Amino acid sequence: MLFIHLLYWVVFFIMLKKKYQTKSILYEPPVSIVISVKNEENNIHRLLGFLMNQDYEEYEIVVVDDYSQDKTLEILSSYSGLKIIIPKENKPGKKHALEEGIRASKYDVILLTDADCSSNSKSWIRHMVNGLYEDDIALGYAPLRHSGNSVSRFGVYESWITGLLYLSFAKASMPYMGVGRNLAFRKSIFIEAGGYKDHIEYISGDDDLFVQQVATGKNTNVVLHPESFVFSDAPSSWKDFFNQKSRHISTSLQYKWIHKVLLSGFSGTQILFYSLIVIGSLTAFISIKEAILLWLIKIAGQMVFSLIPSINLKQKDVWTTMIIFDPVMFLYYLIMIPTLWMKKKNNWKQ
């Protein structure tokens, strides 16, 4: 079981060990950046500063104001050169708003991000679009920033683990999700798929369920150049963190069976390992020293196999927190199991 769990970390190493090499190609098609915003008056200036400062020849910024109640629309209107769209209906979630923005865009290359994202990179568009040179979908990386408290630090760690999983699986020609904070695709493939219609009843899933719907090992690329990364703030309270994770669980139940099996294998072996060493120690089946030794083997193996991927993802600082947060991940998985069962029971359709 420990061996099986460490195999996942070996996969992380094999798939993400290579430092990103910029392709020597000139591929700069016109791009439509599409963002759905709702009550983002505190973030909109930073977002637009990032987007409008890109070193790219031809692109448009399509902002869908999803019935904001604050000054978001007023701020947007003060900028020139934006394509501002108001959805026809005020519906929960952002799929309807995003779909209207995507369909209203004038270019075939679509690049998504979120209102709370930003970066100092002026070549974000170029690197993400480079990933579409021979493909229809490009999965980007979007690390979180912590605010200093333990909740946000754990949120950054959990997001890093998620990144290792979906990026390495995609590199292994098994894409199963992407993040809407940093996702590029061709509008043509979106239209051919009927937009979000196959999962429109789920409030979440504009990113991962769309990838589930259209991505294959042959049409999907992974972009790992550091200048392609975009950043957003991690949840600063446990309530916000678990609300966010609960929404993700609601969509993960709709994944293909092979993806659910593989992802369950990662979390399941984590749960089994800690459960067995705790129960074994309490029942004297193994000694405390043996339990500690097994734990050290696990942590050492994970740290060895994830060091280079972490350096390539510019997250070595997160890697150093593994000793603290790996046991917390066990508790996190235990807490989320009842949530998973409840979602299955209620089918969580809204």
Coordinates of N, CA and C in Angstrom, one line a residue, residues 26-262:
L26 N 7.1 30.4 -34.2 CA 6.4 31.7 -34.2 C 4.9 31.4 -34.5
Y27 N 4.2 31.3 -33.4 CA 2.8 31.0 -33.5 C 2.0 32.0 -32.6
E28 N 1.5 33.0 -33.2 CA 0.8 34.1 -32.5 C -0.6 34.4 -33.1
P29 N -1.5 33.5 -33.0 CA -2.8 33.8 -33.6 C -3.5 34.8 -32.7
P30 N -4.5 35.5 -33.2 CA -5.3 36.4 -32.4 C -6.0 35.6 -31.3
V31 N -6.2 36.3 -30.1 CA -6.7 35.6 -28.9 C -7.8 36.4 -28.3
S32 N -8.8 35.6 -27.8 CA -9.9 36.2 -27.0 C -9.7 35.8 -25.5
I33 N -9.4 36.7 -24.7 CA -9.4 36.4 -23.2 C -10.8 36.6 -22.7
V34 N -11.3 35.6 -22.1 CA -12.7 35.7 -21.6 C -12.7 35.5 -20.0
I35 N -13.4 36.4 -19.3 CA -13.4 36.4 -17.9 C -14.9 36.7 -17.5
S36 N -15.4 35.9 -16.5 CA -16.6 36.1 -15.9 C -16.4 36.8 -14.5
V37 N -17.0 37.9 -14.3 CA -16.8 38.6 -13.0 C -18.1 38.9 -12.3
K38 N -18.1 38.8 -11.0 CA -19.2 39.1 -10.2 C -18.8 39.7 -8.8
N39 N -19.1 40.9 -8.6 CA -18.8 41.6 -7.4 C -17.3 41.6 -7.1
E40 N -16.5 42.0 -8.1 CA -15.1 41.9 -8.0 C -14.4 43.3 -8.0
E41 N -15.0 44.3 -7.4 CA -14.5 45.7 -7.4 C -13.1 45.7 -6.7
N42 N -12.8 44.8 -5.8 CA -11.5 44.8 -5.2 C -10.4 44.2 -6.0
N43 N -10.8 43.4 -7.0 CA -9.8 42.7 -7.8 C -9.6 43.2 -9.2
I44 N -10.7 43.9 -9.7 CA -10.7 44.2 -11.2 C -9.6 45.1 -11.7
H45 N -9.1 46.0 -10.9 CA -8.0 46.9 -11.3 C -6.7 46.0 -11.5
R46 N -6.5 45.2 -10.6 CA -5.3 44.3 -10.6 C -5.4 43.4 -11.8
L47 N -6.5 42.8 -12.0 CA -6.7 41.8 -13.2 C -6.5 42.5 -14.5
L48 N -7.2 43.7 -14.7 CA -7.0 44.4 -16.0 C -5.6 44.9 -16.2
G49 N -5.0 45.3 -15.1 CA -3.6 45.8 -15.2 C -2.7 44.6 -15.8
F50 N -2.9 43.4 -15.3 CA -2.2 42.2 -15.8 C -2.6 41.9 -17.2
L51 N -3.8 42.0 -17.6 CA -4.3 41.6 -18.9 C -3.9 42.6 -20.0
M52 N -4.0 43.9 -19.6 CA -3.7 44.9 -20.6 C -2.3 45.2 -20.8
N53 N -1.4 44.6 -20.0 CA 0.0 44.8 -20.0 C 0.7 43.7 -20.7
Q54 N 0.0 42.9 -21.5 CA 0.6 41.7 -22.2 C 1.3 42.2 -23.4
D55 N 2.5 41.5 -23.6 CA 3.3 41.8 -24.8 C 2.8 40.8 -25.9
Y56 N 1.7 41.2 -26.6 CA 1.1 40.3 -27.6 C 0.5 41.1 -28.6
E57 N 0.6 40.7 -29.9 CA 0.2 41.5 -31.0 C -1.3 41.8 -31.1
E58 N -2.1 40.8 -31.1 CA -3.5 40.9 -31.3 C -4.4 40.1 -30.3
Y59 N -5.1 40.7 -29.4 CA -6.0 40.0 -28.5 C -7.1 41.0 -28.0
E60 N -8.2 40.4 -27.7 CA -9.3 41.1 -27.1 C -9.6 40.6 -25.7
I61 N -10.1 41.5 -24.9 CA -10.5 41.1 -23.5 C -12.0 41.2 -23.4
V62 N -12.6 40.0 -23.2 CA -14.1 39.9 -23.1 C -14.4 39.7 -21.6
V63 N -15.1 40.7 -21.1 CA -15.5 40.6 -19.6 C -17.0 40.5 -19.5
V64 N -17.4 39.4 -18.9 CA -18.8 39.2 -18.7 C -19.2 39.6 -17.3
D65 N -19.9 40.7 -17.1 CA -20.3 41.1 -15.7 C -21.6 40.4 -15.4
D66 N -21.4 39.4 -14.5 CA -22.6 38.5 -14.1 C -23.4 39.2 -13.0
Y67 N -24.1 40.3 -13.4 CA -25.0 41.0 -12.5 C -24.4 41.3 -11.1
S68 N -23.2 42.0 -11.2 CA -22.6 42.5 -10.0 C -23.4 43.5 -9.3
Q69 N -23.4 43.5 -7.9 CA -24.1 44.4 -7.1 C -23.2 45.5 -6.5
D70 N -21.9 45.4 -6.8 CA -21.0 46.5 -6.3 C -20.6 47.4 -7.5
K71 N -19.4 48.0 -7.5 CA -19.0 48.9 -8.5 C -18.2 48.3 -9.6
T72 N -18.3 46.9 -9.7 CA -17.6 46.2 -10.8 C -17.9 46.8 -12.2
L73 N -19.1 46.9 -12.5 CA -19.5 47.3 -13.9 C -19.1 48.8 -14.1
E74 N -19.2 49.6 -13.1 CA -18.8 51.0 -13.2 C -17.3 51.1 -13.4
I75 N -16.5 50.3 -12.8 CA -15.0 50.3 -13.0 C -14.7 49.8 -14.4
L76 N -15.4 48.7 -14.8 CA -15.1 48.2 -16.1 C -15.4 49.2 -17.2
S77 N -16.5 50.0 -17.0 CA -16.9 51.0 -18.0 C -15.9 52.1 -18.1
S78 N -15.1 52.3 -17.1 CA -14.1 53.3 -17.1 C -12.8 53.0 -18.0
Y79 N -12.7 51.7 -18.4 CA -11.6 51.3 -19.2 C -12.1 51.3 -20.7
S80 N -11.2 51.6 -21.5 CA -11.4 51.6 -23.0 C -10.8 50.3 -23.5
G81 N -11.4 49.8 -24.6 CA -10.9 48.7 -25.3 C -11.4 47.3 -24.8
L82 N -12.3 47.3 -23.8 CA -12.9 46.1 -23.3 C -14.2 45.8 -24.0
K83 N -14.5 44.5 -24.2 CA -15.8 44.1 -24.7 C -16.5 43.6 -23.5
I84 N -17.5 44.4 -23.0 CA -18.3 44.1 -21.8 C -19.6 43.5 -22.2
I85 N -19.9 42.4 -21.6 CA -21.2 41.7 -21.9 C -22.0 41.5 -20.6
I86 N -23.3 41.7 -20.7 CA -24.2 41.4 -19.6 C -25.0 40.2 -20.0
P87 N -25.0 39.1 -19.2 CA -25.7 37.9 -19.6 C -27.2 38.2 -19.7
K88 N -27.9 37.4 -20.5 CA -29.3 37.6 -20.8 C -30.1 37.3 -19.5
E89 N -29.6 36.3 -18.7 CA -30.3 35.9 -17.5 C -29.3 35.8 -16.4
N90 N -29.8 36.1 -15.2 CA -29.0 36.0 -13.9 C -29.2 34.6 -13.4
K91 N -28.2 33.7 -13.7 CA -28.3 32.3 -13.2 C -27.2 32.0 -12.3
P92 N -27.4 31.0 -11.4 CA -26.3 30.6 -10.5 C -25.1 30.0 -11.2
G93 N -23.9 30.1 -10.6 CA -22.7 29.6 -11.2 C -22.2 30.6 -12.3
K94 N -21.2 30.2 -13.0 CA -20.7 31.1 -14.0 C -20.7 30.5 -15.4
K95 N -21.2 29.3 -15.6 CA -21.2 28.6 -16.9 C -22.0 29.4 -17.9
H96 N -23.2 29.9 -17.6 CA -24.0 30.6 -18.5 C -23.3 31.9 -19.0
A97 N -22.7 32.6 -18.0 CA -22.0 33.8 -18.3 C -20.8 33.6 -19.1
L98 N -20.0 32.6 -18.8 CA -18.8 32.3 -19.5 C -19.2 31.9 -21.0
E99 N -20.2 31.1 -21.1 CA -20.6 30.6 -22.4 C -21.0 31.8 -23.3
E100 N -21.7 32.7 -22.8 CA -22.1 33.9 -23.5 C -20.9 34.7 -24.0
G101 N -19.9 34.8 -23.1 CA -18.7 35.5 -23.4 C -17.9 34.8 -24.5
I102 N -17.8 33.5 -24.4 CA -17.0 32.7 -25.3 C -17.7 32.8 -26.7
R103 N -19.0 32.6 -26.8 CA -19.7 32.7 -28.0 C -19.6 34.1 -28.7
A104 N -19.5 35.1 -27.8 CA -19.4 36.5 -28.3 C -18.0 36.9 -28.7
S105 N -17.0 36.1 -28.4 CA -15.7 36.4 -28.7 C -15.5 36.3 -30.3
K106 N -14.5 37.0 -30.8 CA -14.3 37.0 -32.2 C -13.2 36.1 -32.7
Y107 N -12.4 35.6 -31.8 CA -11.2 34.8 -32.2 C -11.4 33.3 -31.8
D108 N -10.7 32.5 -32.6 CA -10.9 31.0 -32.3 C -10.1 30.6 -31.1
V109 N -9.0 31.2 -30.7 CA -8.3 30.9 -29.5 C -8.8 31.6 -28.3
I110 N -9.3 30.8 -27.4 CA -9.9 31.3 -26.1 C -8.9 31.0 -25.0
L111 N -8.8 32.1 -24.2 CA -7.9 31.9 -23.0 C -8.7 32.4 -21.8
L112 N -8.9 31.5 -20.8 CA -9.7 31.8 -19.6 C -8.8 32.1 -18.4
T113 N -9.2 33.0 -17.6 CA -8.7 33.2 -16.2 C -9.8 33.7 -15.4
D114 N -9.5 33.9 -14.1 CA -10.5 34.4 -13.1 C -10.2 35.8 -12.7
A115 N -11.2 36.4 -12.1 CA -11.2 37.8 -11.7 C -10.1 38.1 -10.6
D116 N -9.8 37.1 -9.8 CA -8.9 37.3 -8.7 C -7.5 36.8 -9.0
C117 N -7.2 36.6 -10.3 CA -5.9 36.2 -10.8 C -5.0 37.3 -11.3
S118 N -3.7 37.2 -11.2 CA -2.8 38.1 -11.7 C -1.4 37.5 -11.9
S119 N -0.5 38.2 -12.5 CA 0.8 37.8 -12.7 C 1.7 39.0 -13.1
N120 N 3.0 38.9 -12.8 CA 3.9 39.9 -13.3 C 4.4 39.6 -14.7
S121 N 4.0 38.5 -15.3 CA 4.4 38.1 -16.6 C 3.7 38.9 -17.7
K122 N 4.5 39.4 -18.6 CA 4.0 40.1 -19.8 C 3.8 39.1 -21.0
S123 N 4.2 37.9 -20.8 CA 4.2 36.9 -21.9 C 3.3 35.7 -21.6
W124 N 2.4 35.9 -20.7 CA 1.4 34.9 -20.3 C 0.6 34.4 -21.6
I125 N 0.1 35.3 -22.3 CA -0.7 34.9 -23.5 C 0.2 34.1 -24.5
R126 N 1.4 34.6 -24.7 CA 2.3 33.9 -25.7 C 2.6 32.5 -25.3
H127 N 2.9 32.3 -24.0 CA 3.3 30.9 -23.6 C 2.1 30.0 -23.6
M128 N 0.9 30.5 -23.2 CA -0.3 29.6 -23.2 C -0.7 29.3 -24.6
V129 N -0.7 30.2 -25.5 CA -1.1 30.0 -26.9 C -0.1 29.1 -27.6
N130 N 1.2 29.2 -27.2 CA 2.2 28.3 -27.7 C 1.8 26.8 -27.5
G131 N 1.1 26.6 -26.4 CA 0.7 25.2 -26.1 C -0.4 24.7 -27.1
L132 N -1.0 25.6 -27.9 CA -2.0 25.2 -28.8 C -1.5 25.0 -30.2
Y133 N -0.2 25.1 -30.4 CA 0.4 25.0 -31.7 C -0.1 23.8 -32.5
E134 N -0.1 22.7 -31.8 CA -0.5 21.4 -32.5 C -1.7 20.8 -31.7
D135 N -2.3 21.5 -30.8 CA -3.3 20.9 -30.0 C -4.5 21.8 -29.9
D136 N -5.6 21.3 -29.3 CA -6.9 22.0 -29.1 C -7.1 22.6 -27.7
I137 N -6.4 22.0 -26.7 CA -6.5 22.4 -25.4 C -5.1 22.5 -24.7
A138 N -4.9 23.6 -24.0 CA -3.7 23.8 -23.2 C -4.0 24.0 -21.8
L139 N -3.5 23.1 -20.9 CA -3.7 23.2 -19.5 C -2.5 24.0 -18.9
G140 N -2.9 25.1 -18.2 CA -1.9 25.9 -17.5 C -1.9 25.6 -16.0
Y141 N -0.9 26.2 -15.4 CA -0.7 26.0 -13.9 C -1.1 27.3 -13.2
A142 N -1.8 27.2 -12.1 CA -2.3 28.4 -11.4 C -2.1 28.2 -9.9
P143 N -0.9 28.4 -9.4 CA -0.6 28.3 -8.0 C -1.3 29.3 -7.1
L144 N -1.5 29.0 -5.9 CA -2.2 29.9 -5.0 C -1.1 30.6 -4.1
R145 N -1.5 31.8 -3.6 CA -0.6 32.5 -2.7 C -1.2 32.5 -1.3
H146 N -0.4 32.3 -0.2 CA -1.0 32.2 1.1 C -0.9 33.6 1.8
S147 N -1.7 33.8 2.7 CA -1.8 35.1 3.5 C -1.0 35.0 4.8
G148 N -0.4 33.9 5.1 CA 0.4 33.7 6.3 C -0.2 32.8 7.3
N149 N -1.6 32.7 7.3 CA -2.2 31.8 8.3 C -2.2 30.4 7.9
S150 N -2.4 29.5 8.8 CA -2.3 28.1 8.6 C -3.3 27.6 7.5
V151 N -4.5 28.2 7.5 CA -5.5 27.7 6.5 C -5.0 28.0 5.1
S152 N -4.6 29.2 4.8 CA -4.2 29.5 3.5 C -2.9 28.7 3.1
R153 N -2.0 28.5 4.1 CA -0.8 27.7 3.8 C -1.2 26.3 3.4
F154 N -2.2 25.7 4.1 CA -2.6 24.4 3.7 C -3.3 24.4 2.4
G155 N -4.1 25.4 2.1 CA -4.8 25.6 0.8 C -3.8 25.6 -0.3
V156 N -2.6 26.3 -0.1 CA -1.6 26.3 -1.1 C -1.0 24.9 -1.3
Y157 N -0.8 24.2 -0.2 CA -0.2 22.8 -0.3 C -1.2 21.9 -1.0
E158 N -2.5 21.9 -0.7 CA -3.4 21.1 -1.3 C -3.6 21.4 -2.8
S159 N -3.5 22.6 -3.1 CA -3.6 23.0 -4.5 C -2.3 22.5 -5.3
W160 N -1.2 22.5 -4.6 CA 0.1 22.0 -5.2 C -0.1 20.5 -5.5
I161 N -0.7 19.8 -4.6 CA -0.9 18.3 -4.8 C -1.8 18.1 -6.0
T162 N -2.9 18.9 -6.0 CA -3.8 18.8 -7.2 C -3.1 19.1 -8.5
G163 N -2.2 20.1 -8.5 CA -1.5 20.4 -9.6 C -0.6 19.3 -10.1
L164 N 0.1 18.7 -9.1 CA 1.0 17.5 -9.5 C 0.2 16.4 -10.1
L165 N -1.0 16.2 -9.6 CA -1.9 15.1 -10.2 C -2.3 15.5 -11.6
Y166 N -3.0 16.6 -11.8 CA -3.6 16.8 -13.1 C -2.6 17.1 -14.2
L167 N -1.5 17.8 -13.8 CA -0.4 18.0 -14.8 C 0.3 16.8 -15.2
S168 N 0.7 15.9 -14.2 CA 1.4 14.7 -14.6 C 0.5 13.7 -15.3
F169 N -0.8 13.6 -14.9 CA -1.7 12.7 -15.7 C -1.9 13.2 -17.1
A170 N -2.0 14.5 -17.3 CA -2.1 15.1 -18.7 C -0.9 14.8 -19.5
K171 N 0.3 15.0 -18.8 CA 1.6 14.7 -19.5 C 1.6 13.2 -19.9
A172 N 1.0 12.3 -19.1 CA 0.9 10.9 -19.4 C -0.2 10.6 -20.4
S173 N -0.8 11.6 -21.1 CA -1.9 11.4 -22.0 C -3.2 10.9 -21.4
M174 N -3.4 11.3 -20.1 CA -4.6 11.0 -19.5 C -5.2 12.3 -18.8
P175 N -5.5 13.3 -19.6 CA -6.0 14.6 -19.0 C -7.4 14.3 -18.4
Y176 N -7.6 14.9 -17.2 CA -8.9 14.7 -16.5 C -9.4 16.0 -16.0
M177 N -8.6 17.0 -15.9 CA -9.1 18.3 -15.4 C -8.2 19.4 -15.8
G178 N -8.7 20.6 -15.7 CA -7.8 21.8 -15.8 C -8.4 22.8 -14.8
V179 N -7.8 24.0 -14.7 CA -8.3 25.0 -13.8 C -8.7 26.2 -14.7
G180 N -9.9 26.7 -14.4 CA -10.4 27.9 -15.1 C -9.5 29.1 -14.9
R181 N -8.7 29.1 -14.0 CA -7.8 30.3 -13.7 C -6.7 30.4 -14.8
N182 N -6.5 29.3 -15.5 CA -5.4 29.3 -16.6 C -5.7 28.1 -17.5
L183 N -6.5 28.4 -18.5 CA -6.9 27.4 -19.5 C -7.1 28.0 -20.9
A184 N -6.5 27.3 -21.9 CA -6.7 27.8 -23.2 C -7.3 26.7 -24.1
F185 N -8.1 27.0 -25.0 CA -8.7 26.0 -26.0 C -9.2 26.7 -27.2
R186 N -9.5 26.0 -28.2 CA -10.0 26.5 -29.4 C -11.5 26.6 -29.3
K187 N -12.0 27.8 -29.8 CA -13.5 28.0 -29.7 C -14.2 27.0 -30.5
S188 N -13.6 26.5 -31.6 CA -14.2 25.5 -32.5 C -14.6 24.2 -31.7
I189 N -13.6 23.8 -30.8 CA -13.9 22.6 -30.1 C -15.0 22.8 -29.0
F190 N -15.1 24.0 -28.5 CA -16.1 24.4 -27.6 C -17.5 24.3 -28.2
I191 N -17.6 24.9 -29.4 CA -18.8 24.9 -30.2 C -19.2 23.5 -30.6
E192 N -18.3 22.7 -31.1 CA -18.6 21.4 -31.5 C -19.1 20.5 -30.3
A193 N -18.6 20.8 -29.1 CA -19.1 20.1 -27.9 C -20.4 20.6 -27.4
G194 N -21.0 21.7 -28.0 CA -22.2 22.2 -27.5 C -22.0 23.1 -26.3
G195 N -20.8 23.6 -26.1 CA -20.6 24.5 -25.0 C -20.6 23.6 -23.7
Y196 N -21.3 24.1 -22.7 CA -21.4 23.4 -21.4 C -22.7 22.6 -21.3
K197 N -23.4 22.4 -22.4 CA -24.7 21.8 -22.3 C -24.7 20.4 -21.6
D198 N -23.7 19.6 -21.7 CA -23.7 18.3 -21.2 C -23.6 18.3 -19.6
H199 N -23.2 19.4 -19.0 CA -23.1 19.4 -17.6 C -23.6 20.8 -17.1
I200 N -24.5 21.4 -17.8 CA -24.9 22.7 -17.4 C -25.7 22.7 -16.1
E201 N -26.2 21.6 -15.7 CA -27.1 21.5 -14.5 C -26.2 21.6 -13.2
Y202 N -24.9 21.4 -13.4 CA -24.0 21.5 -12.3 C -23.4 22.9 -12.2
I203 N -23.5 23.5 -11.0 CA -23.1 24.9 -10.9 C -21.6 25.0 -11.2
S204 N -20.8 24.1 -10.7 CA -19.4 24.1 -10.9 C -19.0 23.3 -12.1
G205 N -17.8 23.3 -12.5 CA -17.3 22.4 -13.6 C -17.1 23.0 -14.9
D206 N -17.0 24.4 -15.0 CA -16.7 25.0 -16.2 C -15.3 24.7 -16.7
D207 N -14.5 24.2 -15.8 CA -13.1 23.9 -16.2 C -12.9 22.4 -16.2
D208 N -13.1 21.7 -15.1 CA -12.8 20.2 -15.1 C -13.8 19.4 -15.9
L209 N -15.1 19.7 -15.8 CA -16.0 18.9 -16.6 C -15.9 19.2 -18.1
F210 N -15.5 20.4 -18.4 CA -15.3 20.7 -19.8 C -14.1 19.9 -20.3
V211 N -13.0 19.8 -19.5 CA -11.9 19.0 -19.9 C -12.3 17.5 -20.0
Q212 N -13.0 17.1 -19.1 CA -13.5 15.7 -19.1 C -14.3 15.4 -20.4
Q213 N -15.0 16.4 -20.8 CA -15.9 16.3 -22.0 C -15.1 16.3 -23.3
V214 N -14.1 17.1 -23.5 CA -13.4 17.2 -24.8 C -12.0 16.8 -24.8
A215 N -11.3 16.7 -23.7 CA -9.8 16.4 -23.7 C -9.5 15.0 -24.0
T216 N -8.5 14.7 -24.7 CA -8.0 13.4 -25.0 C -6.4 13.5 -24.9
G217 N -5.8 12.3 -24.9 CA -4.3 12.3 -24.9 C -3.7 12.8 -26.1
K218 N -4.5 13.0 -27.2 CA -4.0 13.4 -28.5 C -4.3 14.9 -28.8
N219 N -5.2 15.5 -28.1 CA -5.5 16.9 -28.4 C -5.2 17.9 -27.3
T220 N -4.5 17.4 -26.2 CA -4.3 18.2 -25.0 C -2.8 18.4 -24.8
N221 N -2.4 19.6 -24.4 CA -1.0 19.9 -24.1 C -0.9 20.5 -22.7
V222 N 0.3 20.5 -22.1 CA 0.5 21.1 -20.8 C 1.5 22.2 -20.9
V223 N 1.2 23.3 -20.4 CA 2.2 24.5 -20.5 C 2.8 24.7 -19.1
L224 N 4.1 24.6 -19.0 CA 4.7 24.7 -17.7 C 5.8 25.7 -17.6
H225 N 5.9 26.6 -18.6 CA 6.8 27.7 -18.5 C 6.4 28.6 -17.3
P226 N 7.4 29.0 -16.5 CA 7.1 29.9 -15.3 C 6.3 31.2 -15.7
E227 N 6.6 31.7 -16.9 CA 6.0 32.9 -17.3 C 4.5 32.7 -17.7
S228 N 4.1 31.4 -17.8 CA 2.7 31.1 -18.1 C 1.8 31.0 -16.8
F229 N 2.4 31.0 -15.6 CA 1.7 30.8 -14.4 C 0.9 32.1 -14.0
V230 N -0.3 31.9 -13.5 CA -1.1 33.0 -12.9 C -1.4 32.6 -11.5
F231 N -1.5 33.6 -10.7 CA -1.6 33.4 -9.2 C -2.9 34.0 -8.7
S232 N -3.4 33.4 -7.6 CA -4.6 33.9 -6.9 C -4.4 33.6 -5.4
D233 N -5.2 34.2 -4.6 CA -5.1 34.0 -3.2 C -5.8 32.8 -2.7
A234 N -5.2 32.1 -1.8 CA -5.8 30.9 -1.2 C -6.9 31.3 -0.2
P235 N -7.9 30.4 0.0 CA -8.9 30.8 1.0 C -8.3 31.0 2.4
S236 N -8.8 32.0 3.1 CA -8.2 32.4 4.4 C -8.9 31.9 5.6
S237 N -10.0 31.1 5.3 CA -10.8 30.5 6.5 C -11.1 29.1 6.1
W238 N -11.3 28.3 7.1 CA -11.7 26.9 6.9 C -13.0 26.8 6.2
K239 N -13.9 27.7 6.5 CA -15.3 27.7 5.9 C -15.1 27.9 4.4
D240 N -14.4 28.9 4.0 CA -14.2 29.2 2.5 C -13.5 28.0 1.9
F241 N -12.5 27.4 2.5 CA -11.7 26.3 2.0 C -12.6 25.1 1.7
F242 N -13.4 24.7 2.7 CA -14.2 23.5 2.5 C -15.4 23.8 1.6
N243 N -15.9 25.0 1.5 CA -16.9 25.3 0.5 C -16.4 25.1 -0.9
Q244 N -15.1 25.6 -1.1 CA -14.5 25.5 -2.4 C -14.3 24.0 -2.7
K245 N -13.7 23.3 -1.8 CA -13.5 21.8 -2.1 C -14.7 21.0 -2.2
S246 N -15.8 21.4 -1.5 CA -17.1 20.7 -1.7 C -17.6 20.9 -3.1
R247 N -17.4 22.1 -3.7 CA -17.9 22.3 -5.1 C -17.1 21.5 -6.0
H248 N -15.8 21.3 -5.7 CA -15.0 20.5 -6.6 C -15.4 19.0 -6.5
I249 N -15.7 18.6 -5.3 CA -16.2 17.2 -5.2 C -17.4 16.9 -6.0
S250 N -18.3 17.9 -6.0 CA -19.6 17.8 -6.7 C -19.4 17.5 -8.1
T251 N -18.3 18.0 -8.7 CA -18.0 17.8 -10.1 C -17.2 16.5 -10.3
S252 N -16.3 16.2 -9.4 CA -15.5 15.1 -9.6 C -16.3 13.8 -9.6
L253 N -17.5 13.8 -9.1 CA -18.3 12.6 -9.2 C -18.7 12.3 -10.6
Q254 N -18.6 13.3 -11.5 CA -19.0 13.1 -12.9 C -17.8 12.7 -13.8
Y255 N -16.6 12.5 -13.2 CA -15.4 12.1 -14.0 C -15.6 10.7 -14.6
K256 N -14.8 10.4 -15.6 CA -14.8 9.1 -16.1 C -14.3 8.1 -15.1
W257 N -14.8 6.9 -15.2 CA -14.5 5.9 -14.1 C -13.0 5.7 -13.9
I258 N -12.3 5.7 -15.0 CA -10.8 5.4 -14.9 C -10.2 6.5 -14.1
H259 N -10.6 7.8 -14.3 CA -10.1 8.9 -13.5 C -10.4 8.8 -12.0
K260 N -11.7 8.4 -11.8 CA -12.1 8.2 -10.4 C -11.3 7.1 -9.7
V261 N -11.1 6.1 -10.4 CA -10.3 5.0 -9.8 C -8.9 5.4 -9.5
L262 N -8.2 6.1 -10.4 CA -6.8 6.5 -10.2 C -6.7 7.6 -9.1

